[in-house]
CSV table of C-alpha atoms in Angstrom, one decimal:
chain,number,residue,atom,x,y,z
A,242,MET,CA,0.0,0.0,0.0
A,243,ARG,CA,1.2,3.5,-0.9
A,244,ALA,CA,0.2,6.4,1.3
A,245,ILE,CA,0.1,10.0,0.3
A,246,ILE,CA,0.2,12.3,3.3
A,247,ILE,CA,-0.8,15.9,2.8
A,248,ALA,CA,0.5,18.2,5.5
A,249,GLY,CA,-0.6,21.8,6.3
A,250,GLY,CA,2.3,23.7,4.7
A,251,LYS,CA,2.2,25.9,1.7
A,252,ALA,CA,2.5,23.2,-1.1
A,253,GLN,CA,3.0,24.0,-4.7
A,254,ASN,CA,-0.1,23.1,-6.5
A,255,GLU,CA,1.5,21.2,-9.4
A,256,ALA,CA,3.4,18.8,-7.2
A,257,TRP,CA,0.6,16.4,-6.3
A,258,GLN,CA,-0.2,15.7,-10.0
A,259,ARG,CA,3.2,14.1,-10.4
A,260,TRP,CA,2.9,11.9,-7.3
A,261,VAL,CA,-0.7,10.9,-6.7
A,262,ARG,CA,-1.8,7.7,-8.5
A,263,GLY,CA,-5.0,5.8,-8.6
A,264,GLY,CA,-5.3,3.4,-5.6
A,265,ASP,CA,-3.1,5.6,-3.3
A,266,TRP,CA,-4.3,6.0,0.3
A,267,ILE,CA,-4.8,9.7,0.8
A,268,ILE,CA,-4.3,11.0,4.4
A,269,GLY,CA,-4.8,14.6,5.4
A,270,ALA,CA,-2.7,15.7,8.4
A,271,ASP,CA,-5.2,18.1,10.0
A,272,GLY,CA,-5.4,21.2,7.8
A,273,GLY,CA,-3.7,19.3,5.0
A,274,ALA,CA,-7.1,17.8,4.2
A,275,ALA,CA,-8.4,21.2,3.2
A,276,GLN,CA,-5.5,21.5,0.8
A,277,ALA,CA,-6.3,18.0,-0.6
A,278,LEU,CA,-9.9,19.2,-1.3
A,279,ALA,CA,-8.6,22.3,-3.0
A,280,TRP,CA,-6.7,20.0,-5.4
A,281,GLY,CA,-9.8,18.0,-6.1
A,282,LEU,CA,-8.6,15.0,-4.0
A,283,ALA,CA,-10.9,13.1,-1.6
A,284,PRO,CA,-8.9,12.1,1.5
A,285,ASP,CA,-9.6,8.6,2.9
A,286,LEU,CA,-8.5,9.7,6.4
A,287,VAL,CA,-7.8,12.9,8.4
A,288,ILE,CA,-5.8,12.7,11.5
A,289,GLY,CA,-4.8,15.4,14.0
A,290,ASP,CA,-6.2,17.8,16.6
A,291,MET,CA,-8.3,19.5,13.9
A,292,ASP,CA,-7.3,23.0,15.0
A,293,SER,CA,-6.4,24.0,11.5
A,294,LEU,CA,-9.2,22.2,9.6
A,295,PRO,CA,-11.9,24.7,8.6
A,296,GLU,CA,-15.4,23.8,9.6
A,297,GLN,CA,-16.6,23.9,6.0
A,298,ALA,CA,-13.9,21.5,4.9
A,299,ARG,CA,-14.7,19.2,7.8
A,300,ALA,CA,-18.4,19.2,6.8
A,301,ILE,CA,-17.5,18.3,3.2
A,302,LEU,CA,-15.2,15.5,4.4
A,303,GLU,CA,-17.9,14.0,6.7
A,304,ARG,CA,-20.4,14.1,3.8
A,305,GLN,CA,-17.9,12.2,1.7
A,306,GLY,CA,-17.5,9.5,4.3
A,307,CYS,CA,-14.0,10.4,5.2
A,308,ARG,CA,-12.7,8.8,8.4
A,309,LEU,CA,-11.6,11.4,11.0
A,310,ILE,CA,-9.2,10.5,13.9
A,311,GLU,CA,-9.2,13.4,16.3
A,312,HIS,CA,-6.5,13.8,18.9
A,313,PRO,CA,-6.5,16.3,21.8
A,314,ARG,CA,-4.7,19.6,21.2
A,315,ALA,CA,-2.4,19.0,24.2
A,316,LYS,CA,-0.3,16.2,22.6
A,317,ASP,CA,3.4,15.4,22.2
A,318,GLU,CA,3.3,14.8,18.5
A,319,THR,CA,2.7,17.1,15.5
A,320,ASP,CA,-0.2,16.2,13.2
A,321,LEU,CA,2.3,15.0,10.5
A,322,GLU,CA,4.0,12.7,13.0
A,323,LEU,CA,0.7,11.2,13.9
A,324,ALA,CA,-0.1,10.7,10.2
A,325,LEU,CA,3.2,9.0,9.6
A,326,ALA,CA,2.8,6.7,12.6
A,327,HIS,CA,-0.7,5.7,11.6
A,328,ALA,CA,0.3,5.0,8.0
A,329,VAL,CA,3.0,2.6,9.1
A,330,GLN,CA,0.8,0.9,11.6
A,331,GLU,CA,-1.8,0.3,8.8
A,332,GLY,CA,0.9,-1.3,6.6
A,333,ALA,CA,2.0,1.4,4.2
A,334,GLN,CA,5.0,0.2,2.3
A,335,GLU,CA,5.8,3.5,0.7
A,336,ILE,CA,4.9,7.1,1.8
A,337,VAL,CA,5.0,10.4,0.0
A,338,VAL,CA,4.5,13.6,2.0
A,339,LEU,CA,3.3,16.8,0.3
A,340,GLY,CA,3.0,20.2,1.9
A,341,ALA,CA,5.6,19.6,4.6
A,342,LEU,CA,8.2,22.3,3.6
A,343,GLY,CA,6.4,25.5,3.2
A,344,GLY,CA,5.6,28.1,5.9
A,345,ARG,CA,7.3,28.2,9.3
A,346,LEU,CA,11.0,27.3,9.6
A,347,ASP,CA,10.5,25.3,12.8
A,348,HIS,CA,7.9,23.2,11.1
A,349,LEU,CA,10.1,22.7,8.1
A,350,LEU,CA,13.0,21.5,10.2
A,351,ALA,CA,10.9,19.3,12.4
A,352,ASN,CA,9.2,17.7,9.4
A,353,VAL,CA,12.5,16.8,7.8
A,354,LEU,CA,13.8,15.3,11.0
A,355,LEU,CA,10.7,13.1,11.3
A,356,LEU,CA,12.3,11.0,8.5
A,357,ALA,CA,14.7,9.7,11.2
A,358,LEU,CA,11.9,8.2,13.3
A,359,PRO,CA,12.8,4.6,14.2
A,360,SER,CA,9.3,3.5,13.3
A,361,LEU,CA,10.0,4.5,9.7
A,362,ALA,CA,13.0,2.3,9.2
A,363,GLY,CA,12.5,0.1,6.2
A,364,VAL,CA,9.7,2.2,4.8
A,365,PRO,CA,10.7,4.5,1.9
A,366,VAL,CA,9.4,8.0,2.8
A,367,ARG,CA,9.8,11.0,0.5
A,368,ILE,CA,9.1,14.6,1.3
A,369,VAL,CA,8.2,16.3,-1.9
A,370,GLU,CA,7.9,20.0,-2.7
A,371,GLY,CA,7.7,21.2,-6.3
A,372,ASP,CA,10.8,20.0,-8.1
A,373,GLN,CA,12.5,18.9,-4.9
A,374,GLN,CA,12.4,15.6,-3.0
A,375,ALA,CA,14.1,14.5,0.1
A,376,LEU,CA,14.6,11.0,1.7
A,377,LEU,CA,16.7,9.6,4.4
A,378,LEU,CA,19.3,6.8,4.2
A,379,ARG,CA,20.2,4.8,7.2
A,380,GLY,CA,23.5,2.9,7.6
A,381,GLY,CA,23.7,0.1,5.1
A,382,GLU,CA,21.1,1.5,2.8
A,383,ALA,CA,21.4,2.8,-0.8
A,384,VAL,CA,19.1,4.6,-3.2
A,385,GLU,CA,19.1,5.1,-7.0
A,386,MET,CA,17.1,8.0,-8.4
A,387,ASP,CA,16.4,9.3,-11.9
A,388,GLY,CA,16.7,12.8,-13.1
A,389,ALA,CA,18.6,14.8,-15.7
A,390,GLU,CA,22.2,15.9,-16.1
A,391,GLY,CA,22.8,19.1,-14.1
A,392,ASP,CA,20.1,18.3,-11.5
A,393,LEU,CA,21.3,19.2,-8.0
A,394,VAL,CA,21.9,16.6,-5.4
A,395,SER,CA,22.8,17.4,-1.8
A,396,LEU,CA,23.9,14.9,0.8
A,397,ILE,CA,23.5,16.1,4.4
A,398,PRO,CA,24.5,14.0,7.5
A,399,LEU,CA,22.0,14.1,10.3
A,400,GLY,CA,22.7,13.5,14.0
A,401,GLY,CA,26.3,12.8,13.5
A,402,ASP,CA,28.9,11.9,10.8
A,403,ALA,CA,27.8,9.8,7.8
A,404,CYS,CA,30.5,7.3,7.1
A,405,GLY,CA,31.2,5.1,4.1
A,406,VAL,CA,29.4,7.4,1.7
A,407,SER,CA,29.8,6.3,-2.0
A,408,THR,CA,28.1,7.7,-5.1
A,409,ARG,CA,27.8,7.0,-8.8
A,410,GLY,CA,26.5,9.3,-11.4
A,411,LEU,CA,27.5,12.6,-9.6
A,412,VAL,CA,30.0,15.1,-10.9
A,413,TRP,CA,31.9,15.1,-7.6
A,414,GLY,CA,32.0,11.5,-6.6
A,415,LEU,CA,32.5,10.0,-3.2
A,416,ASP,CA,34.1,6.6,-2.5
A,417,GLY,CA,33.7,5.5,1.1
A,418,ASP,CA,34.1,9.0,2.3
A,419,THR,CA,32.9,10.5,5.6
A,420,LEU,CA,30.6,13.5,5.6
A,421,GLU,CA,31.0,15.3,8.9
A,422,PHE,CA,27.9,16.5,10.8
A,423,GLY,CA,27.5,20.2,10.4
A,424,SER,CA,29.8,20.4,7.3
A,425,SER,CA,28.4,21.7,4.0
A,426,ARG,CA,30.7,19.5,1.9
A,427,GLY,CA,27.8,17.4,0.4
A,428,VAL,CA,25.7,20.4,-0.6
A,429,SER,CA,25.0,21.2,-4.3
A,430,ASN,CA,26.6,18.3,-6.1
A,431,GLU,CA,25.3,17.7,-9.7
A,432,MET,CA,24.1,14.8,-11.7
A,433,ALA,CA,26.5,13.7,-14.4
A,434,SER,CA,23.8,11.7,-16.3
A,435,GLY,CA,20.2,10.7,-16.0
A,436,ARG,CA,20.6,8.5,-12.9
A,437,PHE,CA,22.6,8.5,-9.7
A,438,ARG,CA,23.2,6.2,-6.8
A,439,VAL,CA,24.1,7.0,-3.2
A,440,GLU,CA,24.9,4.5,-0.4
A,441,VAL,CA,26.0,5.1,3.2
A,442,GLY,CA,27.8,2.6,5.5
A,443,GLU,CA,27.0,4.2,8.9
A,444,GLY,CA,24.9,7.1,10.2
A,445,LEU,CA,22.0,9.0,8.8
A,446,LEU,CA,22.2,10.7,5.4
A,447,LEU,CA,19.6,13.1,4.0
A,448,VAL,CA,19.5,12.9,0.2
A,449,VAL,CA,17.9,16.0,-1.5
A,450,HIS,CA,17.3,15.9,-5.3
A,451,SER,CA,16.4,19.3,-6.9
A,452,GLN,CA,15.6,20.0,-10.5
A,453,PRO,CA,16.7,23.6,-11.2
A,454,PRO,CA,14.0,25.8,-12.8
A,455,ALA,CA,14.0,26.1,-16.6
A,456,GLN,CA,16.0,29.0,-17.9
């Protein structure tokens, strides 16, 4: 099962069209459900404390038979964390998150760091915003991604050094290198062809693939 989670950030309208497919399980993280409705999508589930879900949108969702899981406002998790946890518990094998990067800086940082949740280990999770996507590699993992020559690829260690980092298909290659936590060494590499591969031996490595805007 593939889950699409729509968070409450300022998402670019065209992004969902490239990621949502028939049969996907659509989850609105609180106010993200209103964004889904604006895109013409019908969420299967809304989860959160409902403090940012307009009453009109809630009424529409209830008429559509959408399931709502309401949490108290005094809670330890953000609505997106609740949505991610629920998707994994229900057996999602892949998760795409939309609307997680726009708006407040604290929300942006917290949303990206959610990728490091232990409960998400083994489940591919991508945060998508416009022409950018981010995913997290844990020690011993690798990823191959398609794109175009000249696309930007940034490799950012989280929580400590990322060791044994090797790449293929990037202009500035790495071969078992260590990317130190806090260093900007891995930022703004470029794709040398239409596909690249990254692997990490130990640690957590955030992989960000960005397609530059057309000139």
